Structure formats: C-alpha cells, structure tokens
PDB file of C-alpha atoms in Angstrom:
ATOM      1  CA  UNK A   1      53.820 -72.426  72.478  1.00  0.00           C
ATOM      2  CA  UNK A   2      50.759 -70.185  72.913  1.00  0.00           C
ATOM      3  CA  UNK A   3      50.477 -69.010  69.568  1.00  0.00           C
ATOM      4  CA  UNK A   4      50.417 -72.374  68.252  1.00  0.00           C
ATOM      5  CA  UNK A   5      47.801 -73.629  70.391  1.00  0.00           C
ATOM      6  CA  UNK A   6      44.317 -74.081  68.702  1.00  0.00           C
ATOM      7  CA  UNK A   7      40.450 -74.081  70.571  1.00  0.00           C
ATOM      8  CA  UNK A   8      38.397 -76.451  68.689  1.00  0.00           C
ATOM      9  CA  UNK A   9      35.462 -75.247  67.008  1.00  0.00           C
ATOM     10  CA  UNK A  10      33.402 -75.612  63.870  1.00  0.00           C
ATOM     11  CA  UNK A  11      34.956 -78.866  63.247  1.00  0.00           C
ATOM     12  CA  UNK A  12      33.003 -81.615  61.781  1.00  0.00           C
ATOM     13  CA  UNK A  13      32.459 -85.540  61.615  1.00  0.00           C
ATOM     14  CA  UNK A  14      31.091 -86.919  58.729  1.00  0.00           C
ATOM     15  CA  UNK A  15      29.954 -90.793  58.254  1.00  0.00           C
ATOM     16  CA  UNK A  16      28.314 -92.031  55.170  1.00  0.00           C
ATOM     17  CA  UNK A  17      27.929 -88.621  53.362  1.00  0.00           C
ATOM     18  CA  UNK A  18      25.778 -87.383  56.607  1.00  0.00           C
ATOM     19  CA  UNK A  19      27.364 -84.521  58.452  1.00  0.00           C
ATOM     20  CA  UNK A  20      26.568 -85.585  62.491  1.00  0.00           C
ATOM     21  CA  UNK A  21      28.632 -83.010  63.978  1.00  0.00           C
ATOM     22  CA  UNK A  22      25.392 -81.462  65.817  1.00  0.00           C
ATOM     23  CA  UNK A  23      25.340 -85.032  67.956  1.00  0.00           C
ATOM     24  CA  UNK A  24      28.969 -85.039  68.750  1.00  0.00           C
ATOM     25  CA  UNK A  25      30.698 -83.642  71.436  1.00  0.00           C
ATOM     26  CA  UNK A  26      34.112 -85.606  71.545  1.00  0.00           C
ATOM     27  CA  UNK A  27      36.532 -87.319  69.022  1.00  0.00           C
ATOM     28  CA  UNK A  28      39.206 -89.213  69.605  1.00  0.00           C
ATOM     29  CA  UNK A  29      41.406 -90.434  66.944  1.00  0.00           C
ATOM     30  CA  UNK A  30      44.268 -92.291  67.343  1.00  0.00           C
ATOM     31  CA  UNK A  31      47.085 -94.157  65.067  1.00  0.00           C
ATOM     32  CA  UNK A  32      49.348 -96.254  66.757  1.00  0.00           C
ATOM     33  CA  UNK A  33      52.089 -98.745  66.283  1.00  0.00           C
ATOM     34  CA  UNK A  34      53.852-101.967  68.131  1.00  0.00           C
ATOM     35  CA  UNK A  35      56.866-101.933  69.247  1.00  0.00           C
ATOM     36  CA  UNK A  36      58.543-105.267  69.341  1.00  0.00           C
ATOM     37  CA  UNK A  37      61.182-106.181  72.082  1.00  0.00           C
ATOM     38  CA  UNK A  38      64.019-108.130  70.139  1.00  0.00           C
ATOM     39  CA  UNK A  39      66.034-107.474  72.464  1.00  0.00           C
ATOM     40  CA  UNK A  40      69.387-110.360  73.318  1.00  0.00           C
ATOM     41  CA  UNK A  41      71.095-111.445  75.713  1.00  0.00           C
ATOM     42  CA  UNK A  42      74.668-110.361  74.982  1.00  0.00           C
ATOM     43  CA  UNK A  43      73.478-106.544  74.838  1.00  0.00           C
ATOM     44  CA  UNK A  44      73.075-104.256  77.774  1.00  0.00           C
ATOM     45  CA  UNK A  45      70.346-102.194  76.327  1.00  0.00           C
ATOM     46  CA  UNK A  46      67.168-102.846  74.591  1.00  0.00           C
ATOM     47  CA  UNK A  47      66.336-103.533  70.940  1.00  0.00           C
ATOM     48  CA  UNK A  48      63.285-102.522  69.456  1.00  0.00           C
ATOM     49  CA  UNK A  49      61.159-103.259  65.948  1.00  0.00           C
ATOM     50  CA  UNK A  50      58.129-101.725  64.526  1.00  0.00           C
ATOM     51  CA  UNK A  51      55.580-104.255  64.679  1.00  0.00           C
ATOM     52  CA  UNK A  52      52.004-103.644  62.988  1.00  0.00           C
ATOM     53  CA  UNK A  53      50.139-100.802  62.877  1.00  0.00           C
ATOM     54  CA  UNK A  54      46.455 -99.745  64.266  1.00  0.00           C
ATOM     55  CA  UNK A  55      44.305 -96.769  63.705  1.00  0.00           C
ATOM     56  CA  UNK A  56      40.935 -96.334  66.143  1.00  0.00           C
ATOM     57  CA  UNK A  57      38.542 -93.560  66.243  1.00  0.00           C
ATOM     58  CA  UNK A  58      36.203 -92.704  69.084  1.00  0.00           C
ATOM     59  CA  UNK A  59      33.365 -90.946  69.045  1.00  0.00           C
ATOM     60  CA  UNK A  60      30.618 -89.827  71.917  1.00  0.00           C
ATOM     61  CA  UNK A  61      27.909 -87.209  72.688  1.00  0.00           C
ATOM     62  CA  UNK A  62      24.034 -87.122  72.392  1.00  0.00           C
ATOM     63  CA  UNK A  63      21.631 -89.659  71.323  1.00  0.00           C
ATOM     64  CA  UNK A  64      19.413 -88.839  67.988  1.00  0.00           C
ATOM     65  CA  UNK A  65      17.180 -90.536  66.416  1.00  0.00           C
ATOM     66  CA  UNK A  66      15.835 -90.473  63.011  1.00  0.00           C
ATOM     67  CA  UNK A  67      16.397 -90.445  59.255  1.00  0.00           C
ATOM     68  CA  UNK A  68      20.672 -89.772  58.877  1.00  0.00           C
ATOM     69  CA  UNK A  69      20.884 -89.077  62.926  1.00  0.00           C
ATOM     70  CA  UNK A  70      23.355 -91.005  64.709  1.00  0.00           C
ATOM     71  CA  UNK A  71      21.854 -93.996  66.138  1.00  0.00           C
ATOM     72  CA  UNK A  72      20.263 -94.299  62.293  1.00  0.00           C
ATOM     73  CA  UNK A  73      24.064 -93.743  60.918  1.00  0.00           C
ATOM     74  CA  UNK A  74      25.744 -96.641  64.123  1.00  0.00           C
ATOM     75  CA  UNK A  75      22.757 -99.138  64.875  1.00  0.00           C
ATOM     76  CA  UNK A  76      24.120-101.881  61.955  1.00  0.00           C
ATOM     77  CA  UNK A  77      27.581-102.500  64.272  1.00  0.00           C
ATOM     78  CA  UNK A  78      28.716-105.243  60.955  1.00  0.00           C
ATOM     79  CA  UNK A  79      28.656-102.462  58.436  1.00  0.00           C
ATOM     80  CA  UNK A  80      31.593-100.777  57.570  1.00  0.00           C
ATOM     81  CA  UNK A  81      32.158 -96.816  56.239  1.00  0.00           C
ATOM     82  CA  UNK A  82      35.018 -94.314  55.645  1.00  0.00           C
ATOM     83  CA  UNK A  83      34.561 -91.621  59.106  1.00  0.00           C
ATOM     84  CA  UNK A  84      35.997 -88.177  57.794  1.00  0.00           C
ATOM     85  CA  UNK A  85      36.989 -86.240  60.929  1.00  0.00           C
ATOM     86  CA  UNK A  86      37.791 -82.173  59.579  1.00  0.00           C
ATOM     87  CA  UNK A  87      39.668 -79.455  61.687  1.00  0.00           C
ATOM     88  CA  UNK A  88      37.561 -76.900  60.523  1.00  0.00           C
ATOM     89  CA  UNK A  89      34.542 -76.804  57.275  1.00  0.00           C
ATOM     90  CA  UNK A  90      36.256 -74.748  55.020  1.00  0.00           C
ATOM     91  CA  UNK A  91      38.197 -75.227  51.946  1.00  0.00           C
ATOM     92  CA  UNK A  92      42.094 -76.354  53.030  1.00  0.00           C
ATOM     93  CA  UNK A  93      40.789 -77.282  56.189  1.00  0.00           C
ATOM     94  CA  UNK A  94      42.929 -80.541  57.650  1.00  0.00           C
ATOM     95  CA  UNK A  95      40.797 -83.626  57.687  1.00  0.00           C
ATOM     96  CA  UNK A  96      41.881 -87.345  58.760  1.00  0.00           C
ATOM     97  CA  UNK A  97      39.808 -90.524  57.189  1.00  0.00           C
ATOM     98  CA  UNK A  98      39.036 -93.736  58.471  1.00  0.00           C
ATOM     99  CA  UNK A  99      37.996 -96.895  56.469  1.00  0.00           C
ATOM    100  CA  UNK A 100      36.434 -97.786  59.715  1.00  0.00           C
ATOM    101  CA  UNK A 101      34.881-101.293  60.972  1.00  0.00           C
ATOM    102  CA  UNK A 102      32.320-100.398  63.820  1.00  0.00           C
ATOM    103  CA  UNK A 103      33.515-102.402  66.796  1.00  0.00           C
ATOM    104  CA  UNK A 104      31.296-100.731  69.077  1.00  0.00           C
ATOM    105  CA  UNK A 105      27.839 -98.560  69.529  1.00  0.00           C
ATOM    106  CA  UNK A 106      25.890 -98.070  73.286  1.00  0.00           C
ATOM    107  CA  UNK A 107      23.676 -96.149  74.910  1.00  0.00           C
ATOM    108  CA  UNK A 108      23.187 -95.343  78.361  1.00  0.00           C
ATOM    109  CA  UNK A 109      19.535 -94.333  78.819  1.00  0.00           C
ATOM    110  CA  UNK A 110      18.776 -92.673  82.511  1.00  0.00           C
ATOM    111  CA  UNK A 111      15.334 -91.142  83.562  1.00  0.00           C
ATOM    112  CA  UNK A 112      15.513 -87.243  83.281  1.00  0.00           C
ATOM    113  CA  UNK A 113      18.888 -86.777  82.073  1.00  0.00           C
ATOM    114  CA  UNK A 114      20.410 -86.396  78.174  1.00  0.00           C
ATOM    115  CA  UNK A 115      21.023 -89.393  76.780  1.00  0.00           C
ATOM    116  CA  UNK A 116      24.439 -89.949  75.883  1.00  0.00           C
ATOM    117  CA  UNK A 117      26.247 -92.348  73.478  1.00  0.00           C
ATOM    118  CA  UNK A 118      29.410 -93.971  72.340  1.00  0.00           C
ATOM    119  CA  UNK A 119      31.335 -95.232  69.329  1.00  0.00           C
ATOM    120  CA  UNK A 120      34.349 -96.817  68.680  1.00  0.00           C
ATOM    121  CA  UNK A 121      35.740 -98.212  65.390  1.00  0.00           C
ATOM    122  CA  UNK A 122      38.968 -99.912  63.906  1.00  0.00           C
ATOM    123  CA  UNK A 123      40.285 -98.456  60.501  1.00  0.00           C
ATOM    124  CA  UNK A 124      41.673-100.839  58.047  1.00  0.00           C
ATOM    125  CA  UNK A 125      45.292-100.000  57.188  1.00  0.00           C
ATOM    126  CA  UNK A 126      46.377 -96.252  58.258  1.00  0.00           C
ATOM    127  CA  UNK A 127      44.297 -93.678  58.088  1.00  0.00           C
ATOM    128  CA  UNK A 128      44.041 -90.860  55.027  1.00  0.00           C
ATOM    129  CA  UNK A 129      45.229 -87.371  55.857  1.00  0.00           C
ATOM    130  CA  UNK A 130      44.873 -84.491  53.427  1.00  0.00           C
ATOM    131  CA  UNK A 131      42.725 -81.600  52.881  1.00  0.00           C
ATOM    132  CA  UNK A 132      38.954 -80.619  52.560  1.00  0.00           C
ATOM    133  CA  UNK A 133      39.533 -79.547  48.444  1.00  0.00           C
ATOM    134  CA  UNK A 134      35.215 -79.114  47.687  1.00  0.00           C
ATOM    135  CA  UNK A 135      32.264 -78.311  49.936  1.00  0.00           C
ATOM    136  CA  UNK A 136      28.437 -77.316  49.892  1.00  0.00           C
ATOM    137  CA  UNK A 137      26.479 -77.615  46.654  1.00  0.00           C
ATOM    138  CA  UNK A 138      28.616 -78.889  43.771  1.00  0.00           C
ATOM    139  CA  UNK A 139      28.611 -77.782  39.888  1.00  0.00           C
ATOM    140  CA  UNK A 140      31.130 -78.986  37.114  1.00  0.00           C
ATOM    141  CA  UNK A 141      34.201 -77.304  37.535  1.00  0.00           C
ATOM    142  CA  UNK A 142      37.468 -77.893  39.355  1.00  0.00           C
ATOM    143  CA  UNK A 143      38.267 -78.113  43.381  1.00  0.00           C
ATOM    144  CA  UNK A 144      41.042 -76.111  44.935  1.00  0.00           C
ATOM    145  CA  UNK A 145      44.755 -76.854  44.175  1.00  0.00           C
ATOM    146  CA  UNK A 146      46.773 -78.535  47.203  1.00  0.00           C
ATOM    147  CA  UNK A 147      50.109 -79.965  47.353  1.00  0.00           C
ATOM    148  CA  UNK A 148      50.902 -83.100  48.890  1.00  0.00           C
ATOM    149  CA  UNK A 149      54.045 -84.088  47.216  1.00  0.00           C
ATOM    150  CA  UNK A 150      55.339 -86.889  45.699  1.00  0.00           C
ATOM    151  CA  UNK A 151      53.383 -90.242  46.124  1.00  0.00           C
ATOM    152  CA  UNK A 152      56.168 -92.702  46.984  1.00  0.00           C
ATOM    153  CA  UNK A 153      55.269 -96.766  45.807  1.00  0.00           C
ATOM    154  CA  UNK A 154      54.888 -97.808  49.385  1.00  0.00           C
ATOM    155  CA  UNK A 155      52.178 -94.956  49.994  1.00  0.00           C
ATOM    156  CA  UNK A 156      48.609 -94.453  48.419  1.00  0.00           C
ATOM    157  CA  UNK A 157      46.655 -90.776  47.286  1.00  0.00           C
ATOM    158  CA  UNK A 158      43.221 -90.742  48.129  1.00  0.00           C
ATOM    159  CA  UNK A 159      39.443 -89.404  46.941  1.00  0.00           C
ATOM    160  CA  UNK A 160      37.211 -89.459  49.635  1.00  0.00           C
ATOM    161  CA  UNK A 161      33.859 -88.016  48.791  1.00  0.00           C
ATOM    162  CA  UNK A 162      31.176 -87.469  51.454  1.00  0.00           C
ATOM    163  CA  UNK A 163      28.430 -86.889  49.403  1.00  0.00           C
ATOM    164  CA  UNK A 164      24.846 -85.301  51.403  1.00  0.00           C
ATOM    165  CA  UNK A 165      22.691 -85.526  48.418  1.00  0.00           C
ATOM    166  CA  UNK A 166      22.732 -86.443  44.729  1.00  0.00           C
ATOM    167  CA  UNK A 167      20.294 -84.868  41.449  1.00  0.00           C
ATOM    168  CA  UNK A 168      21.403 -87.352  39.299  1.00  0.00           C
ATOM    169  CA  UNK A 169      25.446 -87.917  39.229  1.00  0.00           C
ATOM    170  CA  UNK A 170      28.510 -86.843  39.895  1.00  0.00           C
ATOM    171  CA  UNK A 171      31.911 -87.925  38.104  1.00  0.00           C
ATOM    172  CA  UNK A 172      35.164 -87.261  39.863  1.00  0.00           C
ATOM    173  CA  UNK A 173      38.552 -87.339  38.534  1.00  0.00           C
ATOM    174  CA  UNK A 174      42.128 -86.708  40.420  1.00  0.00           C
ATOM    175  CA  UNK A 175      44.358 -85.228  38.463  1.00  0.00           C
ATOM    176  CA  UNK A 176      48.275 -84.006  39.100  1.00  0.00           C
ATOM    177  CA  UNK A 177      50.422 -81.445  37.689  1.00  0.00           C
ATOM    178  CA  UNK A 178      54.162 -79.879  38.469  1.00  0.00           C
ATOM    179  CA  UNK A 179      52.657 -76.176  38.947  1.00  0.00           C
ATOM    180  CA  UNK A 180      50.329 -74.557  41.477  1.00  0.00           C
ATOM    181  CA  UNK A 181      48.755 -73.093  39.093  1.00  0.00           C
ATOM    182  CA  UNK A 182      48.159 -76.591  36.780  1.00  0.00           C
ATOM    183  CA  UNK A 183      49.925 -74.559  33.842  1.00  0.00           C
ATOM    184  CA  UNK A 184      52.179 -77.766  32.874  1.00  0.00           C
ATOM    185  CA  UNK A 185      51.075 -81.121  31.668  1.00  0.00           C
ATOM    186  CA  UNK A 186      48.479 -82.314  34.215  1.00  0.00           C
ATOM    187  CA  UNK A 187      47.684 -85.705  34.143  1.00  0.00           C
ATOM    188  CA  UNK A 188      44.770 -87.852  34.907  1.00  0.00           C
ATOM    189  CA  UNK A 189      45.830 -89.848  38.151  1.00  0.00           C
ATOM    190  CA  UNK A 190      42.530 -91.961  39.339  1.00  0.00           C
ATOM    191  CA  UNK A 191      38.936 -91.715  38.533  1.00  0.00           C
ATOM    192  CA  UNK A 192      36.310 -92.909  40.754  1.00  0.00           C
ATOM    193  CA  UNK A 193      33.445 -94.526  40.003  1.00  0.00           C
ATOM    194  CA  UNK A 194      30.230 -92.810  39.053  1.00  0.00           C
ATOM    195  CA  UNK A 195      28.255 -91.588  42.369  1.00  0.00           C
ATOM    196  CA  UNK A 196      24.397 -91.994  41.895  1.00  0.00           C
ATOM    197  CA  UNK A 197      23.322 -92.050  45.768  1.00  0.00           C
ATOM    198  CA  UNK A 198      24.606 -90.345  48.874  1.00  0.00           C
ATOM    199  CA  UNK A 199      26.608 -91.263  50.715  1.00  0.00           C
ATOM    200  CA  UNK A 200      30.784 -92.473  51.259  1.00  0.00           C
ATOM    201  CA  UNK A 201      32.826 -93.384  48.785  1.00  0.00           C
ATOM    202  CA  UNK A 202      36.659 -93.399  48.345  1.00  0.00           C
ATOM    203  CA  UNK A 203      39.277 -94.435  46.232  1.00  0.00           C
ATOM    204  CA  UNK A 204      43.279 -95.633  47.080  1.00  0.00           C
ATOM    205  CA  UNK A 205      45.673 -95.663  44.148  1.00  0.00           C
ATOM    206  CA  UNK A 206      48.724 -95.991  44.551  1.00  0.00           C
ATOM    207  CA  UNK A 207      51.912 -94.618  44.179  1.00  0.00           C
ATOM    208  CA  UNK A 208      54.627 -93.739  42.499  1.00  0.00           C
ATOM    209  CA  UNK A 209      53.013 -90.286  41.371  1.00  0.00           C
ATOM    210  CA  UNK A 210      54.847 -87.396  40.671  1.00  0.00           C
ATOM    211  CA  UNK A 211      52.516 -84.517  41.874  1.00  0.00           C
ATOM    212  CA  UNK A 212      53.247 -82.719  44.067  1.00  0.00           C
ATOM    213  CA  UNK A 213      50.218 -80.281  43.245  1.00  0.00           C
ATOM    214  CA  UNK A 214      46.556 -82.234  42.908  1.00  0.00           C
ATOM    215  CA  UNK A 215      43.016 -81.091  42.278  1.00  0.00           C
ATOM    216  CA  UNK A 216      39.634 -82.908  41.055  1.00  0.00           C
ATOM    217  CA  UNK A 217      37.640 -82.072  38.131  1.00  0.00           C
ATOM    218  CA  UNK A 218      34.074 -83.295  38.695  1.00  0.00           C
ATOM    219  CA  UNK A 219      31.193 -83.338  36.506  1.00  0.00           C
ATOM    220  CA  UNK A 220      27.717 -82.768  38.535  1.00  0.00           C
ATOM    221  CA  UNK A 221      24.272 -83.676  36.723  1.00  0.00           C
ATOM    222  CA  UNK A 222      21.344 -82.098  38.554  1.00  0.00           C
ATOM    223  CA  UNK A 223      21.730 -80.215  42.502  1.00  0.00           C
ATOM    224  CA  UNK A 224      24.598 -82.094  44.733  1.00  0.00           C
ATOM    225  CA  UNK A 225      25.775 -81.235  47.610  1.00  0.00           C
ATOM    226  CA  UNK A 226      28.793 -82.698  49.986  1.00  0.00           C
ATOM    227  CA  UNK A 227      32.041 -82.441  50.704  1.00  0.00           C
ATOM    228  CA  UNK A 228      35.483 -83.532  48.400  1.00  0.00           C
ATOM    229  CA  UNK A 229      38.900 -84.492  49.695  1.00  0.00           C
ATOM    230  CA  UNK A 230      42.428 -85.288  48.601  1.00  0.00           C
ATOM    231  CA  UNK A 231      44.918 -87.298  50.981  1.00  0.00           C
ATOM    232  CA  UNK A 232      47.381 -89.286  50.918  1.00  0.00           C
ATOM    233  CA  UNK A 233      47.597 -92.599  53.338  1.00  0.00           C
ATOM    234  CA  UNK A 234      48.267 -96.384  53.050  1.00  0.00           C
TER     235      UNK A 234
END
C-alpha cells in the first residue's frame, strides 16, 4: 500500500482560465450517488436502487484580492464556470472538471490573523475526468495522444480549455483515431467554438465514438497561453 500512496504537491485549481492555486490550500471534490430503499415486506433483507447523482467541490485557503485573485474569480455567487482540479501541471497529469454552480463564497475576517476563505459549488451532471493533453504558451500544432477508450451513447468526451490569455484566437478541434500513433484514419470528433477572450470554455459531445486514442489540433493566432484537456464524463 505504501508504494501507491501519493503526497500532494504541485497540483493546481483552475476557474475561468485563471490558475488560483497560490490561494488554495484545500480541495475537496466529491461525486456521490442515492441510494434508494425499495425494500418489501415479504423479504428479509434490504433492496436497494441507484437514485440520482451529485457532484460538489470544495475549496478553502487565503483571501486575495485583485484583478483574477480569488475573491475577484467567487464574489458573483449566480455565475456559473467549469472548476478544473489537476493532480499535478504537467502533460498526462489526471485532472477532474466541474460545470460548477457557486452555492457558496465567505470570508472570515479577524484582526491580526490571515484571512481565510471558503467555497463550495454544485456541478451539473457528473463531473469530466481525463487528462491535462496542452499547457503554457500555445502555437498551432497538435496536443499529446491519450487513450480513453470507446465513448459509449450513454457517456459524453469532453474539451475543456482553461485559457490564461489570448493574442487574437485559438481554434480547437478533437479528433480520434485507432492507433497511438494517429497512423490510421483519424477523424474529426467535435470542434469548439472559436476562443477570442480568456477564460473557460468546454464542450460535451456525445457518444458513440470509436477512439480509443484522442488528441486536439489547435490553430493559435498571436501569443496564448493556458491549459487543454480531454475527458470523458456525462
């Protein structure tokens, strides 16, 4: 069990293209699911069925102020934003996204001490899970390769791009192939729409899709930097 034990470190949360992992000093994220009693009376044990799901996401640490700090990212409680929260900031990292309703944003201020805050939002439908695929200043080309299988009807494949700063556009397209190595006949799954301004912006489509490999080609007009990601969700 040791070996497989992990020490966080050099994660990161993003929120509307904005890296605020300097604020942060504890996540919480959480998907859950009812469980229904249908339980009779001519049985001596009880019966269960999966009711509806819920994902949440917590968030505290320190209190910043200031153009794309946290209390500038949480103060507007009514507006909603995908959350990406990463394992680690490098490419094939493991990253989890929320399209997150803010239920919840305080502050507790107290003469002399740090001033600490809180967040809490719901996600609508699960959350996205898949990989960090692009990161740091972005040119034309392609993202790494990842596989996440086959895209079954009931389940969606994501593009969630958390995007720091813009020259003049960016075009992303997620594309699938049979190969690793895209040597097939890739084919053009989903392309989002043209980003002109930082910030969050995502894209469900859903399956069936073939895959298993996926990778987006992007084409970058003027300097860009942010972060890409592939996952798959509902």
């Amino acid at each position: 069990m040791s070996g497989t034990a992990r020490i966080l470190k050099n994660a990161a949360v993003l929120h509307a293209g904005y890296d605020i992992s300097g604020q942060i000093s504890s996540t919480t994220f959480a998907m859950t699911r009812e469980s229904l009693d249908a339980t009779t009376i001519d049985v001596d044990y009880r019966i269960n069925k999966t009711g509806l799901g819920d994902t949440t996401l917590a968030l505290s640490g320190f209190f910043a102020s200031g153009s794309n700090q946290v209390d500038d990212q949480f103060n507007d409680i009514e507006y909603p934003a995908i959350v990406s929260v990463l394992s680690g900031q490098t490419v094939g990292s493991v990253a989890y996204h929320v399209d997150a309703i803010k239920s919840e944003y305080g502050i507790d201020f107290q003469q002399g001490q740090l001033i600490p805050f809180n967040f809490s939002a719901q996600g609508t439908g699960t959350a996205g899970r898949g990989k960090l695929v692009s990161t740091g200043t972005l040119t034309t080309g392609n993202s790494a390769i990842i596989n996440l299988g086959p895209i079954i009807e009931a389940d969606k494949i994501w593009i969630v791009a958390q995007i720091a700063s813009v020259g003049t556009s960016i075009d992303v397209e997620l594309w699938e192939d049979t190969t690793d190595d895209f040597s097939d006949d890739p084919q053009l799954v989903a392309t989002l729409d043209q980003i002109t301004a930082a910030g969050a912006y995502f894209l469900k489509t859903s399956g069936p899709i073939t895959g298993p490999y996926y990778r987006l080609q992007y084409t970058v007009s003027g300097s860009t930097t942010g972060k890409l990601f592939i996952a798959r969700g509902n």
